[in-house]
Amino acid sequence: MKKTVEKIFFSLINFEFSKKEIEEEVKNLITTESLRSLYELSKKHDLAHLIADALDKNALFCDEELKKKFLIELNKAVFRDEQRKYEFNKVSDVLFDAKIPFLPLKGIEISKLYPKTWMRTSCDIDILVKKEDLEKTKNILVDRLDYVLKTQTDHDVSLFSKSNVNLELHFSLFDDDRLKDLLRDVWEYTVIENGQFKMTNEMMYSYHIVHMAKHFKLGGIGVRYFIDEWLIRKKLYFTNENELLKKANLLVFTNQIKNVSDVWFEGKENDIFDIEQYVLYSGLYGNLENNVLIKTAKKGKIKFLFSSIFLSFDCLKIQYPILLKHKWLAPFCQVARWFKLLFGKSRKHTKIKLKAIKSDKDKKQEWIKDLFKKLDI
């Protein structure tokens, strides 16, 4: 059943982007049972709206209840896209008026490469401003657009609109040591189009690869990121992306990602089994079990458990921004975090972590280590 559902899944995705006719063999595989599994897989990767559109256009629904569930996801995607564009336009207007340079990131730009923008969902709006403009930008969004400030870390600020759209206001794109040199110079790799700052095509692609590598190492990444990679590479012209990716030491990883995208979306022949299984199991943003297996492989179970209980100050200040001004509160924040882990909303995650630590999954852990070695990440 698993292979059957995956075959249907990729056939429908390819229909959405190439309008390639779905083979009768694939159509015959669609049953109520496979449709139910297809819904679960596509939801896991935030692609249920695409699958719904392909099923609807080809009249392939064989169960009314599942058809309703799929079409709800399609309608939600269209609504979220309109809402996101509306909020982004408002933010753009006030920042233009204030003469504050800003750089759209991630989904808001990548969605323009899709046949229709609703096809590329996103949980939030991401923009980058210069650090010296951060306070002014926050004040403008709060005072003029009634945004509510939620959290602030050492690289971004999270704000919410009245309609509950999350705006991630980045003022730094620093990542781990291997990537910070590339991301620190991002403003040097911009162009201005119609008065708006944009990343150069080379930087846009490189930044996306950096983002993929980051999530890959944190616990996995979903199929949507591969669709993004494939569309950026196929629809934008660039010549020296390898120079930037070489700075980030990600050439091996990039070539492997390209192989997967070309197999999935162009039908090329290549051995992608290990990466494919890791991605399909991970879901859009990876999963906690993978994250625990990766970290325990690096640190060992005892050291990982200790670091999970006693969070480092750098990690703790992300959860408790008050520490940026009052470091002395760290012990109290540590205790507050323990209560959340044991009795709050994080209790479920705590159980999953403990179960993963106690489980005997050495073979899977070694498999992930070998995969990361193959990808050079």
C-alpha positions as MATLAB code, in Angstrom:
seq = 'MKKTVEKIFFSLINFEFSKKEIEEEVKNLITTESLRSLYELSKKHDLAHLIADALDKNALFCDEELKKKFLIELNKAVFRDEQRKYEFNKVSDVLFDAKIPFLPLKGIEISKLYPKTWMRTSCDIDILVKKEDLEKTKNILVDRLDYVLKTQTDHDVSLFSKSNVNLELHFSLFDDDRLKDLLRDVWEYTVIENGQFKMTNEMMYSYHIVHMAKHFKLGGIGVRYFIDEWLIRKKLYFTNENELLKKANLLVFTNQIKNVSDVWFEGKENDIFDIEQYVLYSGLYGNLENNVLIKTAKKGKIKFLFSSIFLSFDCLKIQYPILLKHKWLAPFCQVARWFKLLFGKSRKHTKIKLKAIKSDKDKKQEWIKDLFKKLDI';
ca = [
       0.000    0.000    0.000;
       2.811    2.422    0.906;
       4.430    2.262   -2.551;
       1.016    2.503   -4.195;
       0.158    5.697   -2.332;
       3.556    7.232   -3.078;
       3.098    6.493   -6.779;
      -0.303    8.208   -6.798;
       1.091   11.098   -4.742;
       3.897   11.961   -7.177;
       1.737   11.387  -10.261;
      -0.781   13.944   -9.003;
       1.926   16.452   -8.058;
       3.444   16.166  -11.529;
       0.025   16.733  -13.086;
      -0.211   20.020  -11.193;
       3.082   21.328  -12.578;
       3.433   19.721  -15.993;
      -0.211   18.886  -16.795;
       1.127   15.462  -17.704;
      -1.845   13.167  -18.146;
      -2.281   10.702  -15.303;
      -1.812    7.143  -16.503;
      -4.719    4.722  -16.342;
      -2.577    2.400  -14.238;
      -2.337    5.103  -11.568;
      -6.045    5.963  -11.784;
      -6.899    2.317  -11.162;
      -4.888    2.404   -7.938;
      -7.207    5.000   -6.408;
      -9.556    3.362   -3.926;
     -11.158    4.576   -0.715;
      -8.321    2.952    1.229;
      -5.520    4.437   -0.896;
      -7.287    7.810   -0.929;
      -7.383    7.831    2.870;
      -3.639    7.086    3.054;
      -3.014    9.678    0.346;
      -4.807   12.292    2.447;
      -2.620   11.496    5.464;
       0.612   11.612    3.417;
      -0.271   14.852    1.638;
      -1.372   16.527    4.900;
       1.920   15.498    6.467;
       3.772   17.414    3.739;
       1.251   20.317    3.545;
       0.374   19.354   -0.026;
      -3.223   18.140    0.453;
      -4.485   21.216   -1.425;
      -2.402   20.298   -4.511;
      -3.532   16.682   -4.394;
      -7.137   17.844   -3.967;
      -6.888   20.063   -7.045;
      -5.414   17.260   -9.194;
      -8.003   14.721   -7.996;
     -10.847   17.160   -8.622;
      -9.698   18.172  -12.108;
      -9.382   14.506  -13.104;
     -12.650   13.445  -11.414;
     -10.798   10.821   -9.368;
     -12.632   11.102   -6.054;
     -14.251    7.804   -5.143;
     -15.408    8.702   -1.631;
     -17.599   11.711   -0.830;
     -16.403   12.093    2.746;
     -12.737   12.126    1.690;
     -13.547   14.444   -1.208;
     -14.999   16.921    1.281;
     -11.872   16.713    3.492;
      -9.549   17.259    0.526;
     -11.540   20.208   -0.822;
     -11.523   21.860    2.606;
      -7.708   21.843    2.400;
      -7.881   23.363   -1.087;
     -10.199   26.152    0.049;
      -8.052   26.824    3.109;
      -4.943   27.165    0.908;
      -6.646   29.677   -1.393;
      -7.961   31.678    1.572;
      -4.594   31.704    3.390;
      -2.858   32.851    0.218;
      -5.218   35.803   -0.243;
      -4.885   36.699    3.420;
      -1.097   36.501    3.283;
      -0.875   38.643    0.129;
      -3.222   41.229    1.636;
      -1.112   41.517    4.808;
       2.149   41.584    2.876;
       0.891   44.427    0.684;
      -0.090   46.434    3.770;
       3.321   45.870    5.364;
       5.065   46.754    2.093;
       3.151   50.016    1.786;
       3.991   51.273    5.277;
       7.648   50.306    4.990;
       7.911   52.004    1.585;
       6.358   55.164    3.067;
       8.856   55.038    5.934;
      11.724   54.457    3.477;
      12.824   51.310    5.313;
      14.615   48.800    3.056;
      13.250   45.284    3.441;
      13.765   41.953    1.738;
      10.953   39.387    1.259;
      12.063   35.862    2.154;
      10.992   32.266    1.583;
       7.373   31.569    0.643;
       6.286   35.076   -0.302;
       8.860   35.089   -3.121;
       8.908   31.397   -4.027;
       5.107   31.305   -4.451;
       5.486   33.586   -7.492;
       7.223   30.724   -9.305;
       4.260   28.386   -8.870;
       1.530   28.296  -11.560;
      -0.737   29.982   -8.989;
       0.437   31.502   -5.720;
      -2.057   29.550   -3.581;
      -0.288   26.359   -4.629;
       2.632   27.252   -2.337;
       1.296   27.440    1.201;
       3.103   29.162    4.043;
       2.453   29.537    7.759;
       3.733   33.096    7.927;
       5.284   36.073    6.155;
       9.067   36.379    6.397;
      10.898   39.637    5.700;
      14.409   40.841    6.469;
      15.281   44.362    7.616;
      18.635   45.809    8.575;
      19.410   45.587   12.260;
      19.594   49.365   12.623;
      16.012   49.605   11.284;
      14.545   46.960   13.600;
      13.104   49.177   16.349;
      11.655   51.646   13.864;
      10.081   48.806   11.867;
       8.537   47.210   14.964;
       7.073   50.520   16.085;
       5.576   51.229   12.669;
       3.942   47.794   12.432;
       2.531   48.063   15.945;
       1.408   51.710   15.747;
       0.155   51.893   12.161;
      -1.043   48.354   11.454;
      -1.974   47.209   14.963;
       0.388   44.257   14.882;
       0.979   42.593   18.246;
       4.518   41.731   19.306;
       4.749   38.138   20.556;
       8.384   37.063   20.882;
      11.880   38.291   20.046;
      15.034   36.206   19.621;
      18.599   37.106   18.719;
      17.762   36.974   14.990;
      14.031   37.704   14.525;
      10.827   39.134   15.954;
       7.431   37.459   15.760;
       4.378   39.694   15.311;
       0.711   38.926   14.622;
      -1.830   40.904   12.633;
      -5.462   41.404   13.654;
      -6.358   38.555   11.311;
      -3.801   36.339   13.101;
      -1.245   36.257   10.280;
       2.232   35.701   11.709;
       4.940   38.075   10.486;
       8.495   36.893   11.100;
      10.622   40.046   11.077;
      14.220   38.907   10.604;
      17.164   41.184   11.262;
      19.848   38.520   10.881;
      20.153   35.364    8.803;
      23.069   33.916   10.747;
      22.995   30.169   11.067;
      25.604   27.685   12.235;
      29.302   28.484   11.799;
      29.533   26.810    8.409;
      26.821   29.021    6.902;
      27.099   32.396    8.625;
      29.600   33.895    6.159;
      27.192   33.315    3.292;
      24.142   34.685    5.105;
      25.877   37.635    6.740;
      26.480   39.239    3.326;
      22.933   38.764    2.043;
      22.350   42.502    1.391;
      25.318   42.475   -0.993;
      23.447   39.941   -3.107;
      20.325   41.989   -3.754;
      18.861   43.872   -6.696;
      16.079   46.448   -6.854;
      13.063   45.693   -9.044;
      10.164   48.160   -9.170;
      11.531   49.856   -6.072;
      11.641   46.599   -4.095;
      14.738   44.817   -2.835;
      15.058   41.233   -4.011;
      17.717   38.582   -3.576;
      19.702   37.855   -6.699;
      18.620   34.563   -8.249;
      21.888   32.953   -7.146;
      21.368   34.022   -3.540;
      17.703   33.015   -3.572;
      18.645   29.508   -4.641;
      21.574   29.299   -2.226;
      19.494   30.574    0.681;
      16.858   27.946   -0.069;
      19.490   25.192   -0.094;
      20.902   26.503    3.203;
      17.390   26.383    4.660;
      16.880   22.831    3.410;
      20.175   21.696    4.929;
      19.239   23.287    8.255;
      15.907   21.439    8.470;
      17.445   18.237    7.155;
      19.840   18.236   10.108;
      17.152   19.158   12.638;
      14.945   16.158   11.916;
      13.911   16.100    8.291;
      12.264   18.094    5.557;
       9.173   17.749    3.391;
       8.503   17.256   -0.313;
       7.377   20.885   -0.689;
      10.950   22.105   -0.242;
      11.998   19.937   -3.190;
       9.228   21.425   -5.333;
      10.564   24.867   -4.368;
      14.129   23.862   -5.259;
      13.084   22.455   -8.615;
      11.012   25.534   -9.552;
      13.740   28.008   -8.544;
      16.284   26.071  -10.578;
      14.018   25.671  -13.612;
      12.382   29.109  -13.713;
      15.185   31.472  -12.697;
      18.390   32.133  -14.595;
      21.622   32.058  -12.621;
      25.221   31.208  -13.351;
      27.353   31.254  -10.210;
      25.257   29.589   -7.504;
      28.049   27.049   -7.022;
      30.349   29.847   -5.835;
      27.963   30.723   -3.002;
      27.190   27.119   -2.118;
      30.886   26.359   -2.039;
      31.259   29.037    0.663;
      28.675   27.155    2.692;
      30.299   23.793    1.939;
      27.007   22.518    0.513;
      27.890   21.418   -3.029;
      27.576   17.700   -2.258;
      24.248   18.236   -0.491;
      22.966   20.399   -3.373;
      23.783   17.790   -6.022;
      21.968   15.110   -4.028;
      18.924   17.364   -3.635;
      18.916   18.066   -7.379;
      18.979   14.318   -8.062;
      15.906   13.761   -5.913;
      13.969   16.651   -7.497;
      14.816   15.462  -11.003;
      13.699   11.907  -10.233;
      10.427   13.031   -8.658;
       9.463   15.808  -11.060;
      11.193   14.910  -14.331;
      11.152   11.126  -14.231;
      14.919   10.767  -14.355;
      16.503    7.509  -13.240;
      18.733    7.624  -10.167;
      19.218    5.920   -6.828;
      17.514    8.157   -4.270;
      16.064    5.492   -1.976;
      17.716    6.596    1.313;
      16.913   10.293    0.873;
      13.390    9.548   -0.364;
      12.573    7.374    2.645;
      13.990    9.941    5.071;
      11.984   12.774    3.464;
       8.675   10.931    3.128;
       8.849    9.762    6.733;
       9.874   13.183    8.047;
       6.942   15.341    6.953;
       7.121   19.048    6.137;
       9.280   20.181    9.057;
      10.755   16.851   10.092;
       9.759   14.978   13.224;
      10.832   14.778   16.827;
      11.967   11.164   16.707;
      14.436   11.962   13.914;
      15.636   14.987   15.857;
      16.324   12.882   18.960;
      18.074   10.138   16.962;
      20.292   12.718   15.237;
      21.237   14.463   18.472;
      21.840   11.283   20.453;
      24.036   10.019   17.606;
      26.182   13.145   18.001;
      26.178   13.491   21.785;
      25.248   10.095   23.192;
      22.023    9.452   25.114;
      23.231   10.614   28.548;
      24.737   13.872   27.301;
      21.677   14.581   25.139;
      19.321   13.941   28.060;
      21.369   16.271   30.285;
      21.397   19.033   27.622;
      17.629   18.629   27.173;
      17.042   19.120   30.899;
      19.561   21.933   31.388;
      19.180   24.093   28.296;
      22.159   26.243   27.335;
      21.779   29.987   27.834;
      21.866   30.602   24.048;
      18.910   28.233   23.570;
      17.091   29.393   26.697;
      17.120   33.052   25.647;
      15.256   32.129   22.440;
      12.375   30.769   24.531;
      12.637   33.570   27.113;
      13.649   36.834   25.358;
      13.610   38.649   28.723;
      17.046   37.084   29.282;
      18.475   39.372   26.604;
      18.171   42.189   29.152;
      18.145   40.267   32.439;
      20.572   37.331   32.389;
      20.162   36.809   36.136;
      16.677   35.394   35.499;
      18.146   32.334   33.739;
      17.710   29.884   36.678;
      14.058   30.927   37.089;
      13.431   30.508   33.357;
      15.034   27.083   33.512;
      12.599   26.020   36.255;
       9.635   27.549   34.398;
      10.640   25.532   31.347;
      10.699   22.307   33.399;
       7.109   22.910   34.484;
       6.115   23.369   30.822;
       7.874   20.152   29.879;
       6.181   18.156   32.615;
       2.754   19.750   32.924;
       2.213   22.189   30.052;
       1.670   22.007   26.308;
       5.169   20.573   25.813;
       4.287   17.452   27.836;
       3.476   15.467   24.688;
       6.861   16.350   23.145;
       8.591   15.349   26.364;
       6.993   11.886   26.232;
       8.024   11.448   22.583;
      11.606   12.468   23.406;
      11.857   10.094   26.358;
      10.385    7.247   24.324;
      12.889    7.889   21.507;
      15.804    8.022   23.972;
      14.775    4.733   25.599;
      14.006    2.955   22.320;
      16.472    0.586   20.722;
      16.857    2.137   17.279;
      20.588    1.825   16.776;
      20.128    0.574   13.203;
      18.062    3.598   12.224;
      20.505    5.893   13.984;
      23.401    4.400   12.023;
      21.364    4.667    8.833;
      20.789    8.400    9.441;
      24.479    8.914   10.262;
      25.452    7.205    6.987;
      22.926    9.315    5.091;
      24.301   12.550    6.548;
      27.812   11.434    5.670;
      26.673   10.815    2.093;
      25.145   14.302    2.014;
      28.174   15.904    3.706;
      26.109   17.756    6.292;
];
